[in-house]
Tab-separated table of C-alpha atoms and ligand atoms in Angstrom:
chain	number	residue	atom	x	y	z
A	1265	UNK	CA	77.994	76.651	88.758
A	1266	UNK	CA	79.663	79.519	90.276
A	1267	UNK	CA	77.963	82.898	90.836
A	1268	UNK	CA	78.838	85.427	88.160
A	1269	UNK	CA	77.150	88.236	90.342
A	1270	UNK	CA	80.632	90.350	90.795
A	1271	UNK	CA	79.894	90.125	94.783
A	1272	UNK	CA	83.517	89.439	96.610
A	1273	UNK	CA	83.555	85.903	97.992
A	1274	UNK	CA	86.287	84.726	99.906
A	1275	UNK	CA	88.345	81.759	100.297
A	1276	UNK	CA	90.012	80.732	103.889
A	1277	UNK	CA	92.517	77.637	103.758
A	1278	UNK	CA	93.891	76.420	107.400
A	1279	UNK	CA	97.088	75.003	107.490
A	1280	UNK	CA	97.040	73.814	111.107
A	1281	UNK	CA	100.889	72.709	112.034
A	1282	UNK	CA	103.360	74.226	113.947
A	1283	UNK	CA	106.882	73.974	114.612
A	1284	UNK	CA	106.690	75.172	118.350
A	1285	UNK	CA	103.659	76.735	120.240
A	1286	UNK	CA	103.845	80.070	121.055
A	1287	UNK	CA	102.604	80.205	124.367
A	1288	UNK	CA	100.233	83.274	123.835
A	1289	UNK	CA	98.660	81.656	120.988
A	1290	UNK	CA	95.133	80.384	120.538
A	1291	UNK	CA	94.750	79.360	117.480
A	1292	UNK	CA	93.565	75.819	116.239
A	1293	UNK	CA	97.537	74.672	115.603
A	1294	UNK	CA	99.466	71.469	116.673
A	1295	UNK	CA	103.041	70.529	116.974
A	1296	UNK	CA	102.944	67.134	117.053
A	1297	UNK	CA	100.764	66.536	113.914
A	1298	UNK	CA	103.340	67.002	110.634
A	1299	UNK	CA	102.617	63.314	109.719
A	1300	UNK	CA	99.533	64.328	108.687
A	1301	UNK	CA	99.935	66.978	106.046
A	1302	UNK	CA	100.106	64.705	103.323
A	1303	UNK	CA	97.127	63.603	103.851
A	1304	UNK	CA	95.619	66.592	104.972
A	1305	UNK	CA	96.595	68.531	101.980
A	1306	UNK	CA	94.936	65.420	100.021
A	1307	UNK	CA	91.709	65.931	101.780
A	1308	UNK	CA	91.898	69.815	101.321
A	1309	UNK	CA	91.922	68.920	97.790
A	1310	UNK	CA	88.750	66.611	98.065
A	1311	UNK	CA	86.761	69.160	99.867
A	1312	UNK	CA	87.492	71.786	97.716
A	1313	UNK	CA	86.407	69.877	94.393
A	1314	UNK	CA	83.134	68.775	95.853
A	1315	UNK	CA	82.592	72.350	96.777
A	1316	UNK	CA	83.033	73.816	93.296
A	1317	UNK	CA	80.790	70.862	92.440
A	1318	UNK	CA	78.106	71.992	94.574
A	1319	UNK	CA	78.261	75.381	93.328
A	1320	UNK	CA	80.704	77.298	94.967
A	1321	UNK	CA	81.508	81.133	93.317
A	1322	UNK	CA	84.417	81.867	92.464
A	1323	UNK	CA	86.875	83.684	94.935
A	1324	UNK	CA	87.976	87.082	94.980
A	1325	UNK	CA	89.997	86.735	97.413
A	1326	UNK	CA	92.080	83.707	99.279
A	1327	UNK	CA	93.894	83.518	102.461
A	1328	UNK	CA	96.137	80.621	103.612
A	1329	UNK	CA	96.610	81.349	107.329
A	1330	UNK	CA	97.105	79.550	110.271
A	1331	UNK	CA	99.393	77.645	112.046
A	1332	UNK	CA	102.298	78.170	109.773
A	1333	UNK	CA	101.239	77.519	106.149
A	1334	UNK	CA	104.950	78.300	105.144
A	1335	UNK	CA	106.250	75.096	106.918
A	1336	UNK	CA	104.344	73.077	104.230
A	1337	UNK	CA	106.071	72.160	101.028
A	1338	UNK	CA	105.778	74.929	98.675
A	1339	UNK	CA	104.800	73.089	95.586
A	1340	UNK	CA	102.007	71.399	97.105
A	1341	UNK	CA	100.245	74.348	99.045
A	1342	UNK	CA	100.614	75.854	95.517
A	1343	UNK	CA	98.887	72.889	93.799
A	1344	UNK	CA	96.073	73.499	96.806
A	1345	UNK	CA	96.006	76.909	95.948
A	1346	UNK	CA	95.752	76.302	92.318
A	1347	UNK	CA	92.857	74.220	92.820
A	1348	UNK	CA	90.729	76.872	93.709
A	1349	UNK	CA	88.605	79.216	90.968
A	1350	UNK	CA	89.558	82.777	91.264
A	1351	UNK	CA	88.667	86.329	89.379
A	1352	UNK	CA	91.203	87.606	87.178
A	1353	UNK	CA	92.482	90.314	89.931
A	1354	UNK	CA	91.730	87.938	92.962
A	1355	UNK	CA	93.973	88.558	96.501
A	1356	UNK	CA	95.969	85.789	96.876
A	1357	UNK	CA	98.009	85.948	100.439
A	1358	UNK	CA	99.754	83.019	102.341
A	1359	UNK	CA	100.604	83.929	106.004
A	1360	UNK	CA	104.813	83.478	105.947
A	1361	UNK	CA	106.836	82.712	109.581
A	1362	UNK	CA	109.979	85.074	108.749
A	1363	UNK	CA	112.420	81.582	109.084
A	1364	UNK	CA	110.701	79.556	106.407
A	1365	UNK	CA	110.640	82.333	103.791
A	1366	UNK	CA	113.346	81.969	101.083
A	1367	UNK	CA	113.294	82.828	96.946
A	1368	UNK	CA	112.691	79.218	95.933
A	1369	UNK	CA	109.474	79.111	98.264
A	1370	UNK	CA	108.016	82.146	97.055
A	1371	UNK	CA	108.720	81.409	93.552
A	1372	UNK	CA	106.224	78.394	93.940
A	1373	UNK	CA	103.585	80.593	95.536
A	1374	UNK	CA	104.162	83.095	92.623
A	1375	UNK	CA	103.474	80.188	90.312
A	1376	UNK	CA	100.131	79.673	91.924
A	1377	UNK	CA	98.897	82.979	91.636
A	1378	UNK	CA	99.587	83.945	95.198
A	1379	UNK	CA	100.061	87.997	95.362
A	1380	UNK	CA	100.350	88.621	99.077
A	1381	UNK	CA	102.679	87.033	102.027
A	1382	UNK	CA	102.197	88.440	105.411
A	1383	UNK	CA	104.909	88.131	107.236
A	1384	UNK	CA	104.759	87.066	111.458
A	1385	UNK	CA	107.448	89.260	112.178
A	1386	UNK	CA	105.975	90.176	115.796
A	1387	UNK	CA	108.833	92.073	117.170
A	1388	UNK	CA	112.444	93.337	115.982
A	1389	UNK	CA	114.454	93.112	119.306
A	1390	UNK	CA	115.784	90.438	120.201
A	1391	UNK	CA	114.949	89.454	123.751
A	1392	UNK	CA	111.228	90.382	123.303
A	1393	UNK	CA	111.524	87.820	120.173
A	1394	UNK	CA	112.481	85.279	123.095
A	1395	UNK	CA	110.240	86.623	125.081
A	1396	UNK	CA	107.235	85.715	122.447
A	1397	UNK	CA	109.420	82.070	122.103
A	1398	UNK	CA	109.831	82.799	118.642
A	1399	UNK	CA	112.493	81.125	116.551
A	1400	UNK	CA	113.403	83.707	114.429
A	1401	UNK	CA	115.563	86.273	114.328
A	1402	UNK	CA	115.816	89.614	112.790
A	1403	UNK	CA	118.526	88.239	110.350
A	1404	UNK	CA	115.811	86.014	109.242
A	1405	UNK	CA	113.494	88.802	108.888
A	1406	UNK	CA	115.440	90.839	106.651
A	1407	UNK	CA	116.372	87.786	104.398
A	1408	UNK	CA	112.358	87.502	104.355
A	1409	UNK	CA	111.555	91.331	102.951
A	1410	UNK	CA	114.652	90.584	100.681
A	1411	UNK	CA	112.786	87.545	99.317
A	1412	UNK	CA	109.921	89.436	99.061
A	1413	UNK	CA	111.400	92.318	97.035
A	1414	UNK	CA	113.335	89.937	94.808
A	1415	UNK	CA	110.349	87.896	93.602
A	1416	UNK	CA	108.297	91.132	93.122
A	1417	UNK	CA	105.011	90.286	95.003
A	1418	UNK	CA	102.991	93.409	94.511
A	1419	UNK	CA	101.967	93.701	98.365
A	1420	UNK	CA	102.617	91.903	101.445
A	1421	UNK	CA	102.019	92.450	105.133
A	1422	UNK	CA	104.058	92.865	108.266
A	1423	UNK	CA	102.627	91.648	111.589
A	1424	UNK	CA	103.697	93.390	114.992
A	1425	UNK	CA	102.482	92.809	118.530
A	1426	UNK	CA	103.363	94.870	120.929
A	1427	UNK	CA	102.895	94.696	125.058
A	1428	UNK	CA	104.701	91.575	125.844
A	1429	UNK	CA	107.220	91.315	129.194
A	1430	UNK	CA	109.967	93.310	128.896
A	1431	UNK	CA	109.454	95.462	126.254
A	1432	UNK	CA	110.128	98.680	126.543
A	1433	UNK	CA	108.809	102.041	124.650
A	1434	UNK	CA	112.347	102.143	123.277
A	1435	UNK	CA	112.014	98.811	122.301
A	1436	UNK	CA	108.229	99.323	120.549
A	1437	UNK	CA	109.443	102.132	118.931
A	1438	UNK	CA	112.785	100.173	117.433
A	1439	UNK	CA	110.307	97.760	116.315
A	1440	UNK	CA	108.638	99.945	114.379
A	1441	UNK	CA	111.107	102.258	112.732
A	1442	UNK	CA	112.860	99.101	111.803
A	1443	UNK	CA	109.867	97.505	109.881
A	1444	UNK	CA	109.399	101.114	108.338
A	1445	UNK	CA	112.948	100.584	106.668
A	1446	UNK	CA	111.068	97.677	105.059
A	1447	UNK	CA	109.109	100.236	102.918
A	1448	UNK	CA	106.013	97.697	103.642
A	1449	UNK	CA	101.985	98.535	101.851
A	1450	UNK	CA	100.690	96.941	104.625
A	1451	UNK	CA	101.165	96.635	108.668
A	1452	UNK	CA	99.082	94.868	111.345
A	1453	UNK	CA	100.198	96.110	115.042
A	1454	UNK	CA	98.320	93.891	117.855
A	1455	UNK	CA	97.811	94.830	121.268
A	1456	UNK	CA	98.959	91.056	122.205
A	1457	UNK	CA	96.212	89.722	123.995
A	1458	UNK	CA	95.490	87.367	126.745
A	1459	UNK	CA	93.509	84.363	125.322
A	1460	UNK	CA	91.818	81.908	127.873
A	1461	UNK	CA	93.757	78.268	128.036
A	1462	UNK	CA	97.026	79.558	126.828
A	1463	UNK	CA	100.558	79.229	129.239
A	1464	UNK	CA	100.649	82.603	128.979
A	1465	UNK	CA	97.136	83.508	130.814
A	1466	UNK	CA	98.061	81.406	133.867
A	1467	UNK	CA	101.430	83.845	134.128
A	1468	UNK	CA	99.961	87.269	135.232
A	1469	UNK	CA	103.543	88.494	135.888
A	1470	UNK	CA	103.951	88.819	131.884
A	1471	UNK	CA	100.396	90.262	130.926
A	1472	UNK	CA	100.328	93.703	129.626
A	1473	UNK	CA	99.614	96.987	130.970
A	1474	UNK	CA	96.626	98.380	129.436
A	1475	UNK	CA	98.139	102.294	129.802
A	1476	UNK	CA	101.562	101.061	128.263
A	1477	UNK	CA	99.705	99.251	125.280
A	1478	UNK	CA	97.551	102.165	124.446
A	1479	UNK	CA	100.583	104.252	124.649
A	1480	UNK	CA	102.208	101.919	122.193
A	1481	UNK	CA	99.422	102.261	119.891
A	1482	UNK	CA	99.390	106.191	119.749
A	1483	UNK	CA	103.547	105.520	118.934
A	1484	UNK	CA	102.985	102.966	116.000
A	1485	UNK	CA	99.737	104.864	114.884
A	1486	UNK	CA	101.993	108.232	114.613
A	1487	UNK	CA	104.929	106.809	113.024
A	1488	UNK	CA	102.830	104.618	110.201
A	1489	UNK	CA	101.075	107.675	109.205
A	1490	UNK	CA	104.079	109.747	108.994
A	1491	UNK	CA	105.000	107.698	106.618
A	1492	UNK	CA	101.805	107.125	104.337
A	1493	UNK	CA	100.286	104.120	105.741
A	1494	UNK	CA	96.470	105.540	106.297
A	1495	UNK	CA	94.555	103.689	109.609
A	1496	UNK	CA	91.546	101.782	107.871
A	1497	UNK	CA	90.693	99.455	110.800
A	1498	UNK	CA	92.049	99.657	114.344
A	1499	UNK	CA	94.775	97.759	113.712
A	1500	UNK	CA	95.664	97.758	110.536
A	1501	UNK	CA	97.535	100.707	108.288
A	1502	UNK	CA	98.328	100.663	104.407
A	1503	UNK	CA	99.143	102.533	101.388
A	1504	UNK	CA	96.334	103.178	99.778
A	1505	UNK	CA	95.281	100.363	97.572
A	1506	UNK	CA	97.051	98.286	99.422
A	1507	UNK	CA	94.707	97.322	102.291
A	1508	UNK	CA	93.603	93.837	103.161
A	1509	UNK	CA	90.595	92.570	100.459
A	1510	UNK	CA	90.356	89.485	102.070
A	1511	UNK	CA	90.102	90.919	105.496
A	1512	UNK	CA	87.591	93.991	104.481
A	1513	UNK	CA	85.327	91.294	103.033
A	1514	UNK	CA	85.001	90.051	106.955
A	1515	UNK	CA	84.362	93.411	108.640
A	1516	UNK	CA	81.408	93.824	105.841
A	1517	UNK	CA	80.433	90.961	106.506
A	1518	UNK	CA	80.336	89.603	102.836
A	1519	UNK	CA	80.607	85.534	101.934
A	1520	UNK	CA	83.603	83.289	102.763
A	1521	UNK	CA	83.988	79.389	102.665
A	1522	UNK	CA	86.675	78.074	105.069
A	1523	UNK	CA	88.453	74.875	103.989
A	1524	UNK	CA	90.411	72.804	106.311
A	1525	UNK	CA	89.849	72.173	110.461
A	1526	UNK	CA	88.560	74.838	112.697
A	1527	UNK	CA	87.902	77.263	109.761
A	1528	UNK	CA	84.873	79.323	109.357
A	1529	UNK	CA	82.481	79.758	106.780
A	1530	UNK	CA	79.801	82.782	106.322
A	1531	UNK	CA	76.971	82.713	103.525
A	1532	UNK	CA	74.072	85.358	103.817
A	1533	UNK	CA	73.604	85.169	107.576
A	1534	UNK	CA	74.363	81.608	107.948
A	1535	UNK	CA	77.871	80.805	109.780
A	1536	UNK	CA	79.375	78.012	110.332
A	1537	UNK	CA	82.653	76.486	111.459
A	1538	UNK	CA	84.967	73.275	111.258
A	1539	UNK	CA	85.283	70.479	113.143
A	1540	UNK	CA	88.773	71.297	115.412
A	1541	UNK	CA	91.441	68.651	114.711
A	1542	UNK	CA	93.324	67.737	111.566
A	1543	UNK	CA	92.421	64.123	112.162
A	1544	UNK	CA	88.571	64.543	112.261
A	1545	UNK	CA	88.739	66.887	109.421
A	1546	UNK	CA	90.633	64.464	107.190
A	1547	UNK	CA	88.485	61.091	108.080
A	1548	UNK	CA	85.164	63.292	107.431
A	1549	UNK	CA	86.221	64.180	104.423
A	1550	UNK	CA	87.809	60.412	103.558
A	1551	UNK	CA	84.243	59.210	104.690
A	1552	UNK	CA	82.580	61.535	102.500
A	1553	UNK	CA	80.725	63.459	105.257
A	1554	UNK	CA	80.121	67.008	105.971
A	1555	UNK	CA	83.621	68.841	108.320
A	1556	UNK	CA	80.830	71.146	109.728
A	1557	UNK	CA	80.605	71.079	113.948
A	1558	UNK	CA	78.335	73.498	114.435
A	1559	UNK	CA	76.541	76.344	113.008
A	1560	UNK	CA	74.070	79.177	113.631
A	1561	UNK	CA	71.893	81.691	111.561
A	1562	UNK	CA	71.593	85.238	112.825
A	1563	UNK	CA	68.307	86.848	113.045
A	1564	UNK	CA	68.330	90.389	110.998
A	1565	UNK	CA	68.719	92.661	114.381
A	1566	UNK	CA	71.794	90.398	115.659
A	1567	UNK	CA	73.345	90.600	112.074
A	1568	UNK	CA	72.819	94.251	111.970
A	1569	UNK	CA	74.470	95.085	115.644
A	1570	UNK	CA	77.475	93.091	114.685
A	1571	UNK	CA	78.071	94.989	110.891
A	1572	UNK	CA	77.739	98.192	112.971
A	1573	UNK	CA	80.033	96.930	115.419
A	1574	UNK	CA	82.398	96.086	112.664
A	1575	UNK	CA	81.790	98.860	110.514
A	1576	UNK	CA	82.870	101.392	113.651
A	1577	UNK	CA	85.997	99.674	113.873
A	1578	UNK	CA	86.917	100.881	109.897
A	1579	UNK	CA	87.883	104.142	108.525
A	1580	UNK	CA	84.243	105.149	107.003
A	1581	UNK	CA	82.862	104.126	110.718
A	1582	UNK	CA	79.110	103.869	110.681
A	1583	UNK	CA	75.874	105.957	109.444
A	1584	UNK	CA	74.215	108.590	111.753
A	1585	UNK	CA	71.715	106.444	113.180
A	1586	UNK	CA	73.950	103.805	114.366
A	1587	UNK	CA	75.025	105.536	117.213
A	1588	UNK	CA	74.516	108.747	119.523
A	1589	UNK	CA	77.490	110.354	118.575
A	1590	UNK	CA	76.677	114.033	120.084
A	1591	UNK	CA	77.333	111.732	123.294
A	1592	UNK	CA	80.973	110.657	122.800
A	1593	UNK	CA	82.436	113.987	122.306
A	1594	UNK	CA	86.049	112.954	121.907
A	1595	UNK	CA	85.716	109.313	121.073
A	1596	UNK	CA	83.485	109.965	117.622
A	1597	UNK	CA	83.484	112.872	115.490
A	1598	UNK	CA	80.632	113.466	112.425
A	1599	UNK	CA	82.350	112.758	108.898
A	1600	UNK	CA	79.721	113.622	106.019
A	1601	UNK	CA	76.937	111.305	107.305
A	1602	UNK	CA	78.641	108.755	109.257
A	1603	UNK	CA	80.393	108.557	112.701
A	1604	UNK	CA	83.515	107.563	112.946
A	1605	UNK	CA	85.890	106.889	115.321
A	1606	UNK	CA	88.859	109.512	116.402
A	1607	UNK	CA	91.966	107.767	117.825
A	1608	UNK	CA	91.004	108.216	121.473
A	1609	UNK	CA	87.789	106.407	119.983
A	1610	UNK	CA	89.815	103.823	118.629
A	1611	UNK	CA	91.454	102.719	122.017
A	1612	UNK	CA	87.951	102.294	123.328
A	1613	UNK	CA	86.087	100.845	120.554
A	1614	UNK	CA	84.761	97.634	122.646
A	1615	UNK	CA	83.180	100.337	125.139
A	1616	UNK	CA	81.973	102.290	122.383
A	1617	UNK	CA	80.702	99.636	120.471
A	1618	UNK	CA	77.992	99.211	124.126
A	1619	UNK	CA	76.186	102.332	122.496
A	1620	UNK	CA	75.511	100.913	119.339
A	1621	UNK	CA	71.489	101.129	118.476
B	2375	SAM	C1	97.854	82.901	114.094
B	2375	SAM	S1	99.231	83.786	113.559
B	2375	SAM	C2	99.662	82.914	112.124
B	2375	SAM	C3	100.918	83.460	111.472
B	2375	SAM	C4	102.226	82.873	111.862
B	2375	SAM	N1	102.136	81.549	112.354
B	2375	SAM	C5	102.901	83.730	112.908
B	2375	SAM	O1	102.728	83.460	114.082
B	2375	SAM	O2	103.598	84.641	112.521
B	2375	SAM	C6	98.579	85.304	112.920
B	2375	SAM	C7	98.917	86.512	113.738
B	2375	SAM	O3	98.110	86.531	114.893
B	2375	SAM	C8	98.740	87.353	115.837
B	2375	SAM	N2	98.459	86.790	117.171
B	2375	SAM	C9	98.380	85.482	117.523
B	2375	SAM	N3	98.082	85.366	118.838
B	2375	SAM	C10	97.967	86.632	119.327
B	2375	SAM	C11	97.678	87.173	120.632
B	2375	SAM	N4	97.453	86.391	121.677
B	2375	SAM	N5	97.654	88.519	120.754
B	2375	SAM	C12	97.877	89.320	119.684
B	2375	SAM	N6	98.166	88.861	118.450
B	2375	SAM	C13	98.201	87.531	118.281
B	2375	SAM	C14	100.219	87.414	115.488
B	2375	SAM	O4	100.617	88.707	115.188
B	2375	SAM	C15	100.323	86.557	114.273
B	2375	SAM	O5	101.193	87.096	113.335
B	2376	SF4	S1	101.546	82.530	116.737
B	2376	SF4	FE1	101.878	81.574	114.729
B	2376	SF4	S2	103.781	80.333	114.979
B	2376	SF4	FE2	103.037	80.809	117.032
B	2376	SF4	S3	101.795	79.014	117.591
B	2376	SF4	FE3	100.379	80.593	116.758
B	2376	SF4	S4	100.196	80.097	114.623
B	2376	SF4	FE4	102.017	78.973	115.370
């Protein structure tokens, strides 16, 4: 039976395949694997019925990321999609690589209720595209937004990174005027980041420069606003009404069920993850046994520290006795009864989030 209680739940689908790796990348995806999304999709679909048969409420909210769920056939990510018991006004996004995205794919999505693309568009000149070993180009990016527009999906997203080798200021701030030219409700700017076990940590010649990236920031920060899309986490800017459900249900720390390898599940202080690989995921579920690898349950004073350390990182920051705000002059300023972070703050919100009672 699902719960009727009008609290958001959300729903996180993995599509783990790749064409290439990008070699900053971290995230649970394989190249090699694309015989297996038949029957992966299959066993998303098996694990997904027995969870609305054990009770599962229905979704607010659903996010296909991963990998690159636009390399799948559209019709049957749909039917996945479909599968899945939503509100009337649920979020429905799919995370789109620029070079998949045409009319005929979107139209599919459309017909599955999905609402929301967001679009890996990373950079907008060229070499730093080759740079990040991305295939695409900005021709493909533009044919992307026009597919976008011409279906009429109510909101999507554009994702940026700035800070890789050999990109300039000039280059950061062509980036960014050029996505503005998009007219897009949402953007995502990340300071690209060096994950452990990826090529790119064991190449310090191409890391970024933590004064050039905060630099960056201030740019892409000034030029959103300008143009009405509000900050309302550190990296993320919309129009108003326009920002993230899915992800806002996260930072609050609200219920989610992930579906599909290496995804993550939250229910009332109980969190829990995915076994790693496509193939494990699809013979548990073939074998009728639980995906889960490993869990943990917070205890209440663990659970609080990390909502306030999400909290800070949002526009309505955190309440009064959170944090000793009187001793950050600069970093937090006093909004009606909460603290939250100015956008010197922002830059240091890891440092700041140390202080957190
Ligand atoms: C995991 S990707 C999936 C979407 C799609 N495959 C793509 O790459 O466009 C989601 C987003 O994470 C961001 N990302 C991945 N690795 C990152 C890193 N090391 N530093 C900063 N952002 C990263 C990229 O902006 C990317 O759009
Ligand atoms: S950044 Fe996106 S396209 Fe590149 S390897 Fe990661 S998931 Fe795949």
């Amino acid at each position: 039976m699902a719960d009727q209680s009008g609290e958001p739940f959300g729903v996180y689908v993995h599509i783990p395949f790749c064409v290439s790796k990008c070699d900053y990348c971290a995230f649970a995806t394989w190249t090699d694997r694309h015989h297996l999304s038949d029957a992966y999709l299959g066993a998303l679909h098996v694990d997904i019925r027995r969870a609305i048969d054990e009770g599962m409420p229905v979704a607010s909210s659903i996010f296909v990321g991963g990998g690159t769920p636009s390399m799948l056939d559209g019709a049957e990510l749909g039917a996945v999609i479909s599968a899945i018991p939503v509100v009337a006004d649920a979020e429905i996004t799919v995370e789109c690589n620029p070079d998949d995205v045409s009319v005929e794919l979107l139209r599919h999505y459309v017909a599955a209720g999905v609402n929301r693309v967001s679009l890996g568009v990373q950079s907008m000149a060229t070499h730093v595209l080759g740079t990040l070993g991305r295939r695409h180009d900005r021709r493909n990016i533009e044919r992307a937004v026009d597919a976008i527009h011409t279906v009429g999906l109510p909101s999507f997203n554009l994702d940026v990174i700035y800070g890789a080798a050999g990109e300039s200021t000039e280059d950061w701030e062509h980036t960014v005027r050029s996505i503005l030219a998009f007219d897009p409700p949402h953007v995502s700017a990340y300071a690209l980041t060096i994950e452990a076990g990826t090529p790119l940590a064991e190449q310090p010649d191409r890391h970024p420069d933590d004064d050039d990236q905060a630099d960056k920031y201030e740019l892409v920060d000034d030029l959103l606003t300008a143009s009405g899309l509000e900050n309302y986490e550190i990296s993320n800017w919309a129009r108003p009404g326009h920002e993230c459900r899915h992800n806002v249900l996260y930072w609050r720390q609200q219920d989610y069920r992930g579906f599909g390898c290496a995804a993550h599940s939250h229910r009332t202080g109980r969190r829990w993850w995915n076994v790693r690989t496509p193939d494990r995921y699809i013979d548990l579920v073939a074998a009728g046994e639980s995906t889960e690898s490993a869990g943990e349950t917070l205890d209440e004073p663990t659970r609080r520290f990390e909502r306030m350390e999400l909290l800070l990182r949002m526009r309505d920051g955190v309440p009064l006795d959170a944090l000793d705000g009187d001793r950050l002059p600069g970093l937090v300023e006093r909004r009606n009864d909460r603290w939250v972070l100015t956008r010197s703050g922002r830059l240091l919100a890891n440092e700041i989030s140390t202080r957190l009672s």
